[in-house]
Amino acid sequence: MKYGTKMAGLLGGILATVMMAQDARVPIESKSFEIDYGVGAYHYMGDVRLDVPGLLKLSCEDLLATQAAGGERIDTLVATTNVVIEVVRPGRKPGDAPMVIRAFGDRAVYTATNETVTLTGGSPRVEAPQGITWGDTVIYELGRDRVRALGNHRTELNPDLFKSSGLFRRGTNAPSTNAVPVK
Amino acid sequence: MTGGLIGLCLGAVVWAQAPGLKPIRDWTFTLRKPGGPTQGTFRGETALPVADRVFEVQGIEVNTFRKDGEPDLRAKAPECRVQLTNDAFLATSAGRLQVEQVDGRFELSGEGFRWDHGAQHLVISNRVRTTVLVRLPRPRGEK
């Protein structure tokens, strides 16, 4: 069956892109579970929860792990219905607090070959400390820590990003309406 | 794993029993293709024959092996019904099943299962918990 080895390979790929952590025990709970080890399909059904404390959380109603035809590795995870993924990434600079990134959708497809999560349905979005990105399809590139949106794209940036930039504190030609000078 | 007849090498005591007799203690059989490596071994504390090639087994432990002969999975269940077929087995139970990969990389438990080895299909119906041990690369500089 070698299920554990295959699943460990896939989850290891995800965790390695999230954080250079060490060995991790990854519990996955669900109401029921089905393995078709002839074709390499592993199906968690009902209230599925995956939790690696401090690194990765996933909840959904249905999770299907499959391997490519003729392949030996599980290379695709498909989560459906009320999908919530929470990824903890290290801060940008040493000493920075870890960043929590949350992804939402009705369907999330993780593909190991390009290390991306593609979110669709149910107002798909990715929430990060920098802001929130919506789209008909939202693609979260785990390996590059980058988010793209396709169709009806909208992004709300966190105003805190501009606290020290001075971008919105420039003087203008508009007549001053109060006595507070802009420095 | 599929195709071809699989020899069911049952313990002599088991093979001699007819359905409907008393429970058999220390019930065992081995699953292997003719001339091939052992695919699995089965051991039960007791087994009650309930029909032709069908047993109600208490305290069953199943060990499976890879094609290269190395141990793969170990499964335990307090009770289950085992139906031996020409090429495999079908095990069913409303009770608990625990499965672990012998190298410790995978554990699975749940309640209520149907394991059709011929169809390469395992379903666990309730309260499933799996644990996968993921080994990741060490951070740079760490040995």
Coordinates of C-alpha atoms in Angstrom, one line a residue:
Chain A
M1 CA 0.0 0.0 0.0
K2 CA 2.8 2.4 1.0
Y3 CA 0.2 5.0 1.7
G4 CA 2.1 6.6 4.5
T5 CA 5.2 7.0 2.4
K6 CA 3.3 8.6 -0.5
M7 CA 1.2 10.9 1.7
A8 CA 4.3 11.8 3.7
G9 CA 6.0 12.8 0.4
L10 CA 3.2 15.1 -0.5
L11 CA 2.7 16.7 2.9
G12 CA 6.5 17.0 3.3
G13 CA 6.5 19.0 0.1
I14 CA 3.8 21.4 1.4
L15 CA 5.5 21.8 4.8
A16 CA 8.9 22.3 3.3
T17 CA 7.6 25.2 1.3
V18 CA 5.8 26.7 4.3
M19 CA 8.7 26.6 6.7
M20 CA 12.0 24.7 7.0
A21 CA 10.7 22.7 9.9
Q22 CA 11.9 19.3 11.1
D23 CA 10.0 16.1 11.3
A24 CA 6.3 16.5 11.9
R25 CA 3.5 14.2 12.8
V26 CA 0.5 15.2 10.6
P27 CA -2.8 14.1 12.0
I28 CA -5.8 14.0 9.7
E29 CA -9.3 13.4 11.1
S30 CA -12.5 12.7 9.3
K31 CA -15.8 10.9 9.6
S32 CA -14.9 8.3 7.1
F33 CA -12.0 7.3 4.9
E34 CA -11.6 5.2 1.7
I35 CA -8.5 3.9 0.0
D36 CA -8.4 2.6 -3.5
Y37 CA -4.8 1.4 -3.5
G38 CA -5.2 -0.1 -6.9
V39 CA -5.4 3.3 -8.5
G40 CA -3.9 5.4 -5.8
A41 CA -6.8 7.4 -4.5
Y42 CA -7.2 8.3 -0.9
H43 CA -10.4 9.9 0.1
Y44 CA -11.3 11.6 3.5
M45 CA -15.0 12.3 3.9
G46 CA -16.9 14.4 6.4
D47 CA -15.6 17.1 8.7
V48 CA -12.0 16.7 7.5
R49 CA -9.3 18.4 9.7
L50 CA -5.6 18.4 9.2
D51 CA -3.5 20.2 11.9
V52 CA 0.2 20.7 12.2
P53 CA 0.4 23.1 15.2
G54 CA 2.2 26.3 14.3
L55 CA 2.6 25.3 10.6
L56 CA -0.5 24.3 8.8
K57 CA -4.2 23.8 9.2
L58 CA -6.8 22.6 6.8
S59 CA -10.5 22.0 7.3
C60 CA -13.1 21.0 4.6
E61 CA -15.8 18.5 4.1
D62 CA -14.0 16.3 1.6
L63 CA -10.3 15.7 0.8
L64 CA -9.1 13.6 -2.0
A65 CA -5.4 12.7 -2.5
T66 CA -4.5 11.1 -5.8
Q67 CA -1.4 10.1 -7.7
A68 CA -0.8 10.5 -11.4
A69 CA -1.6 7.5 -13.6
G70 CA 1.5 5.3 -13.5
G71 CA 3.1 7.4 -10.9
E72 CA 4.4 6.4 -7.5
R73 CA 3.8 9.7 -5.7
I74 CA 0.7 11.4 -4.5
D75 CA 0.8 14.7 -6.4
T76 CA -2.7 16.2 -6.1
L77 CA -4.9 17.2 -3.1
V78 CA -8.4 18.3 -3.8
A79 CA -10.3 19.8 -0.8
T80 CA -14.0 20.7 -1.3
T81 CA -16.8 22.5 0.6
N82 CA -16.0 25.2 3.1
V83 CA -12.3 25.0 2.6
V84 CA -10.2 26.9 5.1
I85 CA -6.4 26.6 4.9
E86 CA -4.2 28.3 7.4
V87 CA -0.5 28.6 6.8
V88 CA 2.1 30.0 9.2
R89 CA 5.2 31.4 7.5
P90 CA 8.3 32.8 9.2
G91 CA 8.6 36.6 9.4
R92 CA 10.3 38.4 6.7
K93 CA 13.3 39.4 8.9
P94 CA 14.9 37.5 11.7
G95 CA 13.1 38.3 14.9
D96 CA 9.8 39.2 13.1
A97 CA 6.7 37.4 14.3
P98 CA 5.4 34.6 12.1
M99 CA 2.8 35.5 9.6
V100 CA -0.5 33.7 9.4
I101 CA -2.0 33.4 5.9
R102 CA -5.5 32.1 5.4
A103 CA -7.1 30.8 2.2
F104 CA -10.8 30.3 1.7
G105 CA -12.9 28.8 -1.0
D106 CA -15.3 26.0 -1.9
R107 CA -12.7 24.1 -3.7
A108 CA -8.9 24.1 -3.3
V109 CA -6.6 22.1 -5.5
Y110 CA -2.9 21.6 -4.4
T111 CA -0.6 20.5 -7.1
A112 CA 2.8 19.2 -5.9
T113 CA 4.6 19.8 -9.2
N114 CA 4.2 23.6 -9.1
E115 CA 3.5 24.0 -5.4
T116 CA 0.3 26.0 -5.9
V117 CA -3.1 26.1 -4.3
T118 CA -5.9 27.1 -6.7
L119 CA -9.0 28.3 -5.0
T120 CA -12.4 28.6 -6.6
G121 CA -16.0 29.0 -5.5
G122 CA -17.5 30.5 -2.4
S123 CA -15.8 33.9 -2.7
P124 CA -12.3 32.5 -2.9
R125 CA -9.7 34.7 -1.2
V126 CA -6.4 34.8 0.5
E127 CA -6.0 36.8 3.7
A128 CA -2.5 37.9 4.6
P129 CA -1.1 40.5 7.0
Q130 CA -0.5 42.7 3.9
G131 CA -4.1 42.5 2.7
I132 CA -6.9 40.4 1.2
T133 CA -7.1 39.2 -2.4
W134 CA -10.3 38.1 -4.0
G135 CA -11.0 36.8 -7.5
D136 CA -13.0 34.2 -9.4
T137 CA -9.9 32.1 -9.2
V138 CA -7.2 32.8 -6.6
I139 CA -3.9 31.1 -7.0
Y140 CA -1.6 30.9 -4.0
E141 CA 1.9 29.9 -4.9
L142 CA 3.3 28.4 -1.8
G143 CA 6.8 27.9 -3.0
R144 CA 7.1 31.6 -4.1
D145 CA 4.8 33.0 -1.4
R146 CA 2.8 34.9 -4.0
V147 CA -0.9 35.3 -4.6
R148 CA -2.5 35.9 -8.0
A149 CA -6.2 36.4 -8.8
L150 CA -8.0 35.7 -12.1
G151 CA -11.3 37.3 -13.0
N152 CA -13.1 40.0 -10.9
H153 CA -9.9 40.6 -9.0
R154 CA -10.0 42.9 -6.0
T155 CA -7.3 43.5 -3.3
E156 CA -7.6 45.4 -0.1
L157 CA -4.3 46.4 1.3
N158 CA -3.7 46.8 5.0
P159 CA -3.2 50.6 5.7
D160 CA -0.5 49.7 8.2
L161 CA 1.7 48.8 5.2
F162 CA 2.0 52.6 4.5
K163 CA 2.6 53.8 8.0
S164 CA 6.2 54.6 7.4
S165 CA 6.2 55.0 3.6
G166 CA 5.2 58.6 3.5
L167 CA 3.3 57.7 0.3
F168 CA 0.1 59.4 1.5
R169 CA 1.6 62.2 3.5
R170 CA 2.9 64.3 0.7
G171 CA 1.9 67.9 0.4
T172 CA -0.6 68.8 -2.3
N173 CA -1.6 72.0 -4.2
A174 CA -5.0 71.9 -2.5
P175 CA -5.7 74.8 -0.2
S176 CA -5.0 74.0 3.3
T177 CA -8.1 73.6 5.5
N178 CA -6.4 73.4 8.8
A179 CA -3.3 74.6 10.4
V180 CA -1.5 71.3 10.7
P181 CA 1.5 71.4 8.5
V182 CA 2.4 68.4 6.5
K183 CA 6.0 67.4 7.1
Chain B
M1 CA -1.2 -7.5 -6.6
T2 CA -4.1 -8.4 -8.8
G3 CA -4.4 -11.2 -11.3
G4 CA -3.5 -14.8 -10.9
L5 CA -4.6 -17.2 -8.2
I6 CA -3.3 -16.5 -4.7
G7 CA -2.7 -19.5 -2.6
L8 CA -4.2 -19.4 0.8
C9 CA -2.0 -21.4 3.0
L10 CA -4.1 -22.1 6.0
G11 CA -3.1 -23.8 9.1
A12 CA -3.9 -27.5 9.0
V13 CA -6.2 -27.2 11.9
V14 CA -8.3 -24.5 10.2
W15 CA -8.5 -26.3 6.9
A16 CA -9.8 -29.4 8.5
Q17 CA -12.6 -27.6 10.2
A18 CA -16.1 -27.5 8.7
P19 CA -18.4 -24.5 9.1
G20 CA -20.5 -24.5 12.2
L21 CA -18.0 -26.1 14.6
K22 CA -16.5 -24.7 17.7
P23 CA -14.2 -21.7 17.6
I24 CA -10.6 -22.4 16.5
R25 CA -7.9 -21.1 18.8
D26 CA -4.8 -19.5 17.4
W27 CA -6.2 -19.4 13.9
T28 CA -3.6 -18.5 11.2
F29 CA -3.2 -18.4 7.5
T30 CA -0.8 -17.0 5.0
L31 CA -1.6 -15.3 1.7
R32 CA 0.7 -15.8 -1.2
K33 CA 0.7 -16.2 -4.9
P34 CA 1.9 -19.6 -6.1
G35 CA 5.7 -19.4 -6.2
G36 CA 5.6 -15.8 -5.1
P37 CA 6.5 -14.0 -2.0
T38 CA 4.2 -13.9 1.0
Q39 CA 1.6 -11.1 0.7
G40 CA 0.1 -11.3 4.1
T41 CA -0.1 -13.3 7.3
F42 CA -3.2 -13.5 9.5
R43 CA -3.6 -14.5 13.0
G44 CA -6.7 -14.7 15.2
E45 CA -7.1 -15.5 18.9
T46 CA -10.2 -17.5 17.9
A47 CA -12.0 -18.0 14.6
L48 CA -15.5 -19.4 14.3
P49 CA -16.4 -20.9 10.9
V50 CA -19.8 -19.6 9.9
A51 CA -19.9 -20.6 6.3
D52 CA -17.6 -22.1 3.7
R53 CA -14.4 -20.1 3.9
V54 CA -16.0 -17.5 6.1
F55 CA -14.8 -17.0 9.7
E56 CA -15.8 -14.8 12.6
V57 CA -12.4 -13.9 14.0
Q58 CA -11.7 -12.4 17.4
G59 CA -8.4 -10.6 18.1
I60 CA -7.1 -10.6 14.5
E61 CA -3.7 -9.3 13.5
V62 CA -2.8 -8.9 9.8
N63 CA 0.7 -8.3 8.5
T64 CA 1.2 -7.4 4.9
F65 CA 4.4 -7.5 2.9
R66 CA 5.7 -5.5 -0.1
K67 CA 6.7 -7.1 -3.4
D68 CA 10.3 -7.3 -2.2
G69 CA 9.2 -9.2 0.8
E70 CA 9.8 -6.4 3.3
P71 CA 7.1 -5.9 6.0
D72 CA 4.6 -3.1 5.1
L73 CA 1.5 -2.8 7.2
R74 CA 0.3 -4.2 10.5
A75 CA -3.5 -4.2 11.2
K76 CA -5.3 -5.1 14.3
A77 CA -9.0 -5.5 15.0
P78 CA -10.8 -6.8 18.1
E79 CA -13.2 -8.7 15.8
C80 CA -14.1 -9.1 12.2
R81 CA -15.6 -11.4 9.6
V82 CA -13.1 -12.8 7.1
Q83 CA -14.2 -14.2 3.9
L84 CA -11.6 -16.1 1.9
T85 CA -11.9 -16.0 -1.9
N86 CA -9.9 -17.6 -4.6
D87 CA -7.6 -14.7 -5.0
A88 CA -7.7 -12.7 -1.8
F89 CA -9.9 -11.9 1.2
L90 CA -12.7 -9.7 2.4
A91 CA -12.7 -8.5 6.0
T92 CA -15.6 -6.6 7.5
S93 CA -16.5 -5.4 10.9
A94 CA -18.6 -2.8 12.8
G95 CA -15.7 -2.6 15.3
R96 CA -12.4 -0.8 15.5
L97 CA -9.5 -1.1 13.1
Q98 CA -6.0 0.0 13.7
V99 CA -3.4 0.1 10.9
E100 CA 0.2 1.1 11.1
Q101 CA 3.0 1.1 8.6
V102 CA 5.8 -0.8 10.1
D103 CA 8.4 2.0 9.6
G104 CA 6.2 4.3 11.7
R105 CA 5.4 6.7 8.9
F106 CA 1.7 6.1 8.9
E107 CA -1.0 5.2 11.4
L108 CA -4.7 4.8 10.8
S109 CA -7.6 4.0 13.1
G110 CA -11.4 4.1 12.9
E111 CA -14.6 2.2 13.5
G112 CA -16.5 0.1 11.1
F113 CA -14.6 -1.1 8.1
R114 CA -14.7 -3.1 4.9
W115 CA -11.3 -4.3 3.5
D116 CA -11.6 -5.9 0.1
H117 CA -8.1 -7.0 -0.7
G118 CA -9.0 -8.4 -4.1
A119 CA -10.4 -5.1 -5.2
Q120 CA -7.6 -3.2 -3.4
H121 CA -10.1 -1.2 -1.5
L122 CA -10.4 -0.2 2.2
V123 CA -13.3 1.8 3.6
I124 CA -13.4 2.9 7.2
S125 CA -16.8 4.4 8.1
N126 CA -16.5 6.3 11.4
R127 CA -14.2 8.4 13.5
V128 CA -11.2 8.1 11.3
R129 CA -7.8 9.4 12.4
T130 CA -4.7 9.1 10.4
T131 CA -1.2 10.3 11.3
V132 CA 1.5 10.7 8.7
L133 CA 5.1 11.2 9.9
V134 CA 6.7 13.7 7.6
R135 CA 10.5 13.9 7.6
L136 CA 11.7 17.3 6.3
P137 CA 15.1 18.5 5.4
R138 CA 17.1 20.0 8.2
P139 CA 17.7 23.7 8.2
R140 CA 21.0 24.8 6.8
G141 CA 23.8 24.5 9.2
E142 CA 22.0 22.0 11.4
K143 CA 23.2 18.5 11.5

